[in-house]
Coordinates of C-alpha atoms in Angstrom, one line a residue:
M1123 CA 0.1 -0.1 0.4
S1124 CA 1.0 3.3 -0.6
K1125 CA 0.6 6.9 0.8
F1126 CA -0.9 10.1 -1.3
A1127 CA -1.0 13.5 -0.8
F1128 CA -3.2 15.6 -2.4
L1129 CA -2.5 19.7 -2.5
V1130 CA -5.5 21.3 -3.9
N1131 CA -4.8 24.6 -5.6
S1132 CA -7.0 25.3 -8.1
P1133 CA -9.1 28.7 -7.6
P1134 CA -12.3 29.1 -8.1
G1135 CA -14.0 29.0 -11.5
N1136 CA -12.0 26.4 -12.6
P1137 CA -13.2 23.0 -11.2
G1138 CA -11.3 20.3 -13.0
P1139 CA -8.6 20.3 -11.5
V1140 CA -10.2 20.6 -8.0
A1141 CA -12.6 17.5 -9.7
N1142 CA -9.7 15.7 -10.8
N1143 CA -8.0 15.9 -7.7
L1144 CA -10.8 14.6 -5.8
E1145 CA -11.4 12.1 -8.5
Y1146 CA -7.6 10.6 -8.3
A1147 CA -8.1 10.4 -4.8
R1148 CA -11.0 8.0 -4.4
N1149 CA -9.8 5.8 -6.7
L1150 CA -6.5 5.7 -5.0
D1151 CA -8.5 4.9 -2.0
E1152 CA -11.2 2.5 -3.4
A1153 CA -7.5 0.7 -4.3
G1154 CA -6.6 0.1 -0.5
H1155 CA -4.2 3.3 -0.7
D1156 CA -3.8 5.8 2.3
V1157 CA -5.1 8.7 0.8
V1158 CA -5.7 12.3 2.0
V1159 CA -6.5 15.8 0.4
Y1160 CA -5.4 19.2 1.5
F1161 CA -7.2 22.8 0.1
D1162 CA -4.2 25.5 -0.2
G1163 CA -4.3 28.6 -1.4
Q1164 CA -7.6 30.0 -3.7
A1165 CA -8.8 26.3 -3.8
T1166 CA -9.6 26.9 0.2
Q1167 CA -12.6 28.7 -1.4
W1168 CA -14.2 25.5 -2.8
I1169 CA -14.8 24.1 0.7
P1170 CA -17.8 26.7 1.2
E1171 CA -18.6 26.5 -2.8
A1172 CA -18.9 22.3 -2.3
E1173 CA -21.1 22.5 0.7
D1174 CA -23.3 24.6 -0.4
D1175 CA -24.1 24.4 -4.0
P1176 CA -25.1 21.4 -4.3
D1177 CA -25.5 21.3 -7.9
G1178 CA -22.4 22.4 -8.4
V1179 CA -19.7 20.5 -10.7
V1180 CA -17.4 19.8 -7.7
H1181 CA -19.9 19.2 -4.9
E1182 CA -20.7 15.6 -6.0
Y1183 CA -16.8 14.8 -5.8
Y1184 CA -16.3 16.7 -2.4
Q1185 CA -18.8 15.1 -0.7
E1186 CA -18.1 11.6 -1.9
S1187 CA -14.4 12.6 -0.5
K1188 CA -15.4 14.1 2.9
E1189 CA -17.7 11.2 3.9
R1190 CA -14.5 9.0 3.0
G1191 CA -12.6 10.9 5.5
L1192 CA -10.0 12.2 2.7
I1193 CA -10.4 15.6 3.4
A1194 CA -7.3 15.9 6.0
G1195 CA -7.8 19.7 6.0
A1196 CA -7.2 23.0 4.6
C1197 CA -4.8 25.8 5.3
G1198 CA -6.1 28.1 8.0
Y1199 CA -4.0 31.5 6.8
C1200 CA -5.6 31.0 3.5
A1201 CA -8.8 30.5 4.4
S1202 CA -8.6 33.0 6.9
F1203 CA -7.3 35.7 4.5
F1204 CA -10.3 34.6 2.7
E1205 CA -11.9 35.1 5.6
I1206 CA -13.9 31.9 5.4
D1207 CA -12.4 30.1 8.0
D1208 CA -15.6 29.8 10.0
S1209 CA -17.0 28.4 7.2
I1210 CA -14.6 26.1 7.0
E1211 CA -14.8 24.7 10.4
A1212 CA -18.4 24.6 10.0
A1213 CA -18.3 22.4 7.5
G1214 CA -15.9 20.1 10.0
I1215 CA -12.6 20.6 7.9
A1216 CA -9.6 21.0 9.6
L1217 CA -7.4 24.3 9.1
D1218 CA -3.8 23.6 9.4
G1219 CA -1.3 26.4 9.9
G1220 CA -1.9 30.1 11.8
A1221 CA -4.5 32.3 10.9
V1222 CA -3.8 35.7 9.5
E1223 CA -2.8 38.1 12.0
G1224 CA -3.7 41.7 11.6
A1225 CA -4.3 40.6 7.7
S1226 CA -0.5 40.8 7.3
G1227 CA 1.2 38.0 8.0
P1228 CA 0.7 34.0 9.3
G1229 CA 0.2 32.6 12.4
D1230 CA 2.5 29.6 13.0
H1231 CA 3.0 29.0 9.6
H1232 CA 1.3 28.4 6.2
G1233 CA 0.0 24.8 6.0
P1234 CA -0.4 21.8 4.9
D1235 CA 3.3 20.8 6.4
V1236 CA 4.5 19.4 3.1
A1237 CA 8.0 18.6 4.8
A1238 CA 6.2 16.0 7.3
L1239 CA 3.8 14.2 4.9
V1240 CA 6.8 13.9 3.2
E1241 CA 8.8 12.5 5.7
Q1242 CA 5.6 10.6 6.8
D1243 CA 6.2 8.7 3.2
Y1244 CA 3.1 10.4 1.1
Q1245 CA 3.8 11.3 -2.1
L1246 CA 2.8 15.0 -3.0
I1247 CA 0.0 15.0 -6.1
N1248 CA -0.9 18.5 -7.4
V1249 CA -3.3 18.2 -10.5
G1250 CA -3.6 20.8 -12.7

């Protein structure tokens, strides 16, 4: 069994890479691999959109990934910057890293911690 960490960075308005990341994560999970998905950068904005728009392109992929427990977190710094951290936490998604301190800089770190993922033998994947 291999370990894969998907790093979703695709901005709103470009659903293809997000859907592909989530579909590939599901396929690997079905094959018995250890899979985690992190939303980073502008992609953090997909979480509230996928939660609120059941007719959206990404919704089905997102919901299935969430139900499977594949979504490991979203960048707390980015979510705070886009003022969606409360929405993401309400969706039950963990925030990694720090929040924006006075909108001028990060908290303790920008998440996810890719070095730690590599040390845990995860292969990093970024589609799109």
